[in-house]
């Protein structure tokens, strides 16, 4: 599960290759880091953010811990009230809109970007199919050429013995 691509991981892989880190050592470290540590951390984060009861518990515990900090106890109630207002604003369900009239197709940045990505993927798939077909034809031609060369060599050697 990859949430956000991180070019630093790519750089780490390139550097490991450059400095001669064995593949299996790098692969196992990456597997442990991504499959065990990162995945479980992301899962716990998403569950805690999406579960309102757990989120309320975490908020209350943070508020309780911050109340022990000297000087923060007087400011904390106002800060918590402001944060609750912001939270209620962003956590409120989106209003449902019905009877939306669909207008003409717009040339928004998102639609242009999606079209570019679709074209890139289509080109990539076409190139893969073409390369596979070319390698298959090359193998067939090499087999035919080897068969022709062997039959030519056997016919020329039999004509020399006569």
mmCIF file of C-alpha atoms in Angstrom:
data_model
loop_
_atom_site.group_PDB
_atom_site.id
_atom_site.type_symbol
_atom_site.label_atom_id
_atom_site.label_comp_id
_atom_site.label_asym_id
_atom_site.label_seq_id
_atom_site.Cartn_x
_atom_site.Cartn_y
_atom_site.Cartn_z
ATOM 1 C CA UNK A 1 0.000 0.000 0.000
ATOM 2 C CA UNK A 2 1.700 3.111 -1.192
ATOM 3 C CA UNK A 3 0.034 6.299 -0.079
ATOM 4 C CA UNK A 4 2.406 8.910 -1.474
ATOM 5 C CA UNK A 5 5.318 8.266 -3.822
ATOM 6 C CA UNK A 6 8.537 9.235 -2.126
ATOM 7 C CA UNK A 7 11.523 9.985 -4.360
ATOM 8 C CA UNK A 8 13.851 9.539 -1.385
ATOM 9 C CA UNK A 9 13.135 5.788 -1.458
ATOM 10 C CA UNK A 10 14.066 5.748 -5.143
ATOM 11 C CA UNK A 11 17.257 7.622 -4.349
ATOM 12 C CA UNK A 12 18.033 5.151 -1.569
ATOM 13 C CA UNK A 13 17.618 2.263 -4.013
ATOM 14 C CA UNK A 14 19.886 3.934 -6.564
ATOM 15 C CA UNK A 15 22.544 4.614 -3.921
ATOM 16 C CA UNK A 16 22.393 1.033 -2.657
ATOM 17 C CA UNK A 17 23.005 -0.154 -6.201
ATOM 18 C CA UNK A 18 25.821 2.334 -6.652
ATOM 19 C CA UNK A 19 27.600 1.296 -3.452
ATOM 20 C CA UNK A 20 27.214 -2.424 -4.084
ATOM 21 C CA UNK A 21 24.707 -3.381 -1.394
ATOM 22 C CA UNK A 22 23.655 -6.979 -2.141
ATOM 23 C CA UNK A 23 20.214 -7.239 -3.725
ATOM 24 C CA UNK A 24 18.729 -9.576 -1.123
ATOM 25 C CA UNK A 25 19.926 -7.424 1.759
ATOM 26 C CA UNK A 26 18.327 -4.345 0.172
ATOM 27 C CA UNK A 27 15.183 -6.244 -0.821
ATOM 28 C CA UNK A 28 14.627 -7.740 2.632
ATOM 29 C CA UNK A 29 15.192 -4.390 4.328
ATOM 30 C CA UNK A 30 12.748 -2.732 1.926
ATOM 31 C CA UNK A 31 10.219 -5.529 2.407
ATOM 32 C CA UNK A 32 10.384 -5.274 6.193
ATOM 33 C CA UNK A 33 10.212 -1.480 6.078
ATOM 34 C CA UNK A 34 7.318 -1.206 3.648
ATOM 35 C CA UNK A 35 5.300 -4.372 4.199
ATOM 36 C CA UNK A 36 5.495 -4.527 7.966
ATOM 37 C CA UNK A 37 6.322 -1.142 9.455
ATOM 38 C CA UNK A 38 4.892 1.350 6.944
ATOM 39 C CA UNK A 39 1.717 -0.601 6.172
ATOM 40 C CA UNK A 40 0.806 -1.115 9.809
ATOM 41 C CA UNK A 41 1.523 2.515 10.677
ATOM 42 C CA UNK A 42 -0.641 3.737 7.792
ATOM 43 C CA UNK A 43 -3.430 1.337 8.701
ATOM 44 C CA UNK A 44 -3.443 2.464 12.330
ATOM 45 C CA UNK A 45 -3.423 6.112 11.249
ATOM 46 C CA UNK A 46 -6.332 5.693 8.806
ATOM 47 C CA UNK A 47 -8.360 3.736 11.366
ATOM 48 C CA UNK A 48 -7.736 6.347 14.043
ATOM 49 C CA UNK A 49 -8.664 9.216 11.735
ATOM 50 C CA UNK A 50 -11.815 7.586 10.355
ATOM 51 C CA UNK A 51 -13.106 6.210 13.672
ATOM 52 C CA UNK A 52 -14.802 9.102 15.473
ATOM 53 C CA UNK A 53 -14.828 7.376 18.856
ATOM 54 C CA UNK A 54 -11.130 6.608 18.687
ATOM 55 C CA UNK A 55 -10.396 10.102 17.391
ATOM 56 C CA UNK A 56 -12.308 11.623 20.309
ATOM 57 C CA UNK A 57 -10.390 9.395 22.735
ATOM 58 C CA UNK A 58 -7.038 10.436 21.242
ATOM 59 C CA UNK A 59 -8.013 14.115 21.349
ATOM 60 C CA UNK A 60 -9.108 13.850 24.988
ATOM 61 C CA UNK A 61 -5.870 12.107 25.940
ATOM 62 C CA UNK A 62 -3.764 14.755 24.196
ATOM 63 C CA UNK A 63 -5.762 17.498 25.919
ATOM 64 C CA UNK A 64 -5.317 15.737 29.265
ATOM 65 C CA UNK A 65 -1.562 15.434 28.736
ATOM 66 C CA UNK A 66 -1.246 19.054 27.600
ATOM 67 C CA UNK A 67 -3.136 20.244 30.676
ATOM 68 C CA UNK A 68 -0.155 19.170 32.781
ATOM 69 C CA UNK A 69 2.154 21.576 30.916
ATOM 70 C CA UNK A 70 2.608 24.743 33.015
ATOM 71 C CA UNK A 71 1.187 27.870 31.388
ATOM 72 C CA UNK A 72 -0.748 25.888 28.805
ATOM 73 C CA UNK A 73 -3.629 25.022 31.109
ATOM 74 C CA UNK A 74 -5.013 28.572 30.921
ATOM 75 C CA UNK A 75 -4.865 28.790 27.125
ATOM 76 C CA UNK A 76 -5.987 25.221 26.474
ATOM 77 C CA UNK A 77 -9.801 25.655 26.783
ATOM 78 C CA UNK A 78 -9.876 28.460 24.182
ATOM 79 C CA UNK A 79 -7.607 26.498 21.872
ATOM 80 C CA UNK A 80 -9.712 23.349 22.219
ATOM 81 C CA UNK A 81 -12.900 25.326 21.476
ATOM 82 C CA UNK A 82 -11.353 26.772 18.295
ATOM 83 C CA UNK A 83 -10.117 23.354 17.208
ATOM 84 C CA UNK A 84 -13.578 21.856 17.814
ATOM 85 C CA UNK A 85 -15.155 24.519 15.584
ATOM 86 C CA UNK A 86 -12.639 23.805 12.835
ATOM 87 C CA UNK A 87 -13.098 20.050 13.247
ATOM 88 C CA UNK A 88 -16.882 20.314 13.056
ATOM 89 C CA UNK A 89 -16.570 22.450 9.933
ATOM 90 C CA UNK A 90 -14.342 19.963 8.093
ATOM 91 C CA UNK A 91 -15.814 16.744 9.471
ATOM 92 C CA UNK A 92 -19.392 17.705 8.626
ATOM 93 C CA UNK A 93 -20.871 15.575 5.863
ATOM 94 C CA UNK A 94 -20.891 17.207 2.472
ATOM 95 C CA UNK A 95 -24.280 18.508 1.436
ATOM 96 C CA UNK A 96 -25.945 16.357 -1.163
ATOM 97 C CA UNK A 97 -26.856 18.188 -4.299
ATOM 98 C CA UNK A 98 -29.414 16.747 -6.641
ATOM 99 C CA UNK A 99 -30.853 17.758 -9.984
ATOM 100 C CA UNK A 100 -27.527 18.979 -11.251
ATOM 101 C CA UNK A 101 -27.682 20.072 -14.857
ATOM 102 C CA UNK A 102 -24.696 18.713 -16.728
ATOM 103 C CA UNK A 103 -23.192 21.399 -18.869
ATOM 104 C CA UNK A 104 -20.833 21.158 -21.777
ATOM 105 C CA UNK A 105 -17.477 19.478 -21.421
ATOM 106 C CA UNK A 106 -15.013 21.831 -19.781
ATOM 107 C CA UNK A 107 -11.318 22.061 -20.404
ATOM 108 C CA UNK A 108 -10.253 22.011 -16.798
ATOM 109 C CA UNK A 109 -6.718 21.220 -15.755
ATOM 110 C CA UNK A 110 -7.872 17.910 -14.261
ATOM 111 C CA UNK A 111 -9.523 16.727 -17.468
ATOM 112 C CA UNK A 112 -6.498 17.715 -19.552
ATOM 113 C CA UNK A 113 -4.160 16.002 -17.072
ATOM 114 C CA UNK A 114 -6.283 12.822 -17.072
ATOM 115 C CA UNK A 115 -6.247 12.813 -20.880
ATOM 116 C CA UNK A 116 -2.447 13.147 -20.931
ATOM 117 C CA UNK A 117 -2.075 10.289 -18.430
ATOM 118 C CA UNK A 118 -4.488 8.129 -20.450
ATOM 119 C CA UNK A 119 -2.501 8.782 -23.628
ATOM 120 C CA UNK A 120 0.758 7.949 -21.847
ATOM 121 C CA UNK A 121 -0.656 4.660 -20.545
ATOM 122 C CA UNK A 122 -2.054 3.770 -23.961
ATOM 123 C CA UNK A 123 1.307 4.481 -25.592
ATOM 124 C CA UNK A 124 3.070 2.415 -22.928
ATOM 125 C CA UNK A 125 0.764 -0.567 -23.507
ATOM 126 C CA UNK A 126 1.183 -0.314 -27.291
ATOM 127 C CA UNK A 127 4.966 -0.239 -26.889
ATOM 128 C CA UNK A 128 4.883 -3.323 -24.657
ATOM 129 C CA UNK A 129 2.756 -5.259 -27.154
ATOM 130 C CA UNK A 130 4.974 -4.137 -30.056
ATOM 131 C CA UNK A 131 8.195 -5.082 -28.247
ATOM 132 C CA UNK A 132 6.765 -8.492 -27.330
ATOM 133 C CA UNK A 133 5.712 -9.130 -30.931
ATOM 134 C CA UNK A 134 9.104 -8.013 -32.250
ATOM 135 C CA UNK A 135 10.995 -10.291 -29.865
ATOM 136 C CA UNK A 136 8.744 -13.208 -30.836
ATOM 137 C CA UNK A 137 9.341 -12.561 -34.556
ATOM 138 C CA UNK A 138 13.082 -12.200 -33.954
ATOM 139 C CA UNK A 139 13.190 -15.589 -32.221
ATOM 140 C CA UNK A 140 11.258 -17.168 -35.101
ATOM 141 C CA UNK A 141 13.589 -15.619 -37.681
ATOM 142 C CA UNK A 142 16.662 -16.778 -35.762
ATOM 143 C CA UNK A 143 15.281 -20.331 -35.642
ATOM 144 C CA UNK A 144 14.524 -20.249 -39.377
ATOM 145 C CA UNK A 145 17.976 -18.832 -40.105
ATOM 146 C CA UNK A 146 19.646 -21.498 -37.958
ATOM 147 C CA UNK A 147 17.609 -24.191 -39.721
ATOM 148 C CA UNK A 148 18.508 -22.724 -43.120
ATOM 149 C CA UNK A 149 22.204 -22.469 -42.213
ATOM 150 C CA UNK A 150 22.275 -26.049 -40.929
ATOM 151 C CA UNK A 151 20.519 -27.368 -44.038
ATOM 152 C CA UNK A 152 22.815 -25.280 -46.269
ATOM 153 C CA UNK A 153 25.898 -26.533 -44.413
ATOM 154 C CA UNK A 154 24.767 -30.151 -44.674
ATOM 155 C CA UNK A 155 23.952 -29.807 -48.374
ATOM 156 C CA UNK A 156 27.299 -28.147 -49.122
ATOM 157 C CA UNK A 157 29.213 -30.788 -47.151
ATOM 158 C CA UNK A 158 27.372 -33.607 -48.959
ATOM 159 C CA UNK A 159 28.112 -32.037 -52.338
ATOM 160 C CA UNK A 160 31.822 -31.829 -51.458
ATOM 161 C CA UNK A 161 31.982 -35.536 -50.607
ATOM 162 C CA UNK A 162 30.632 -36.533 -54.034
#
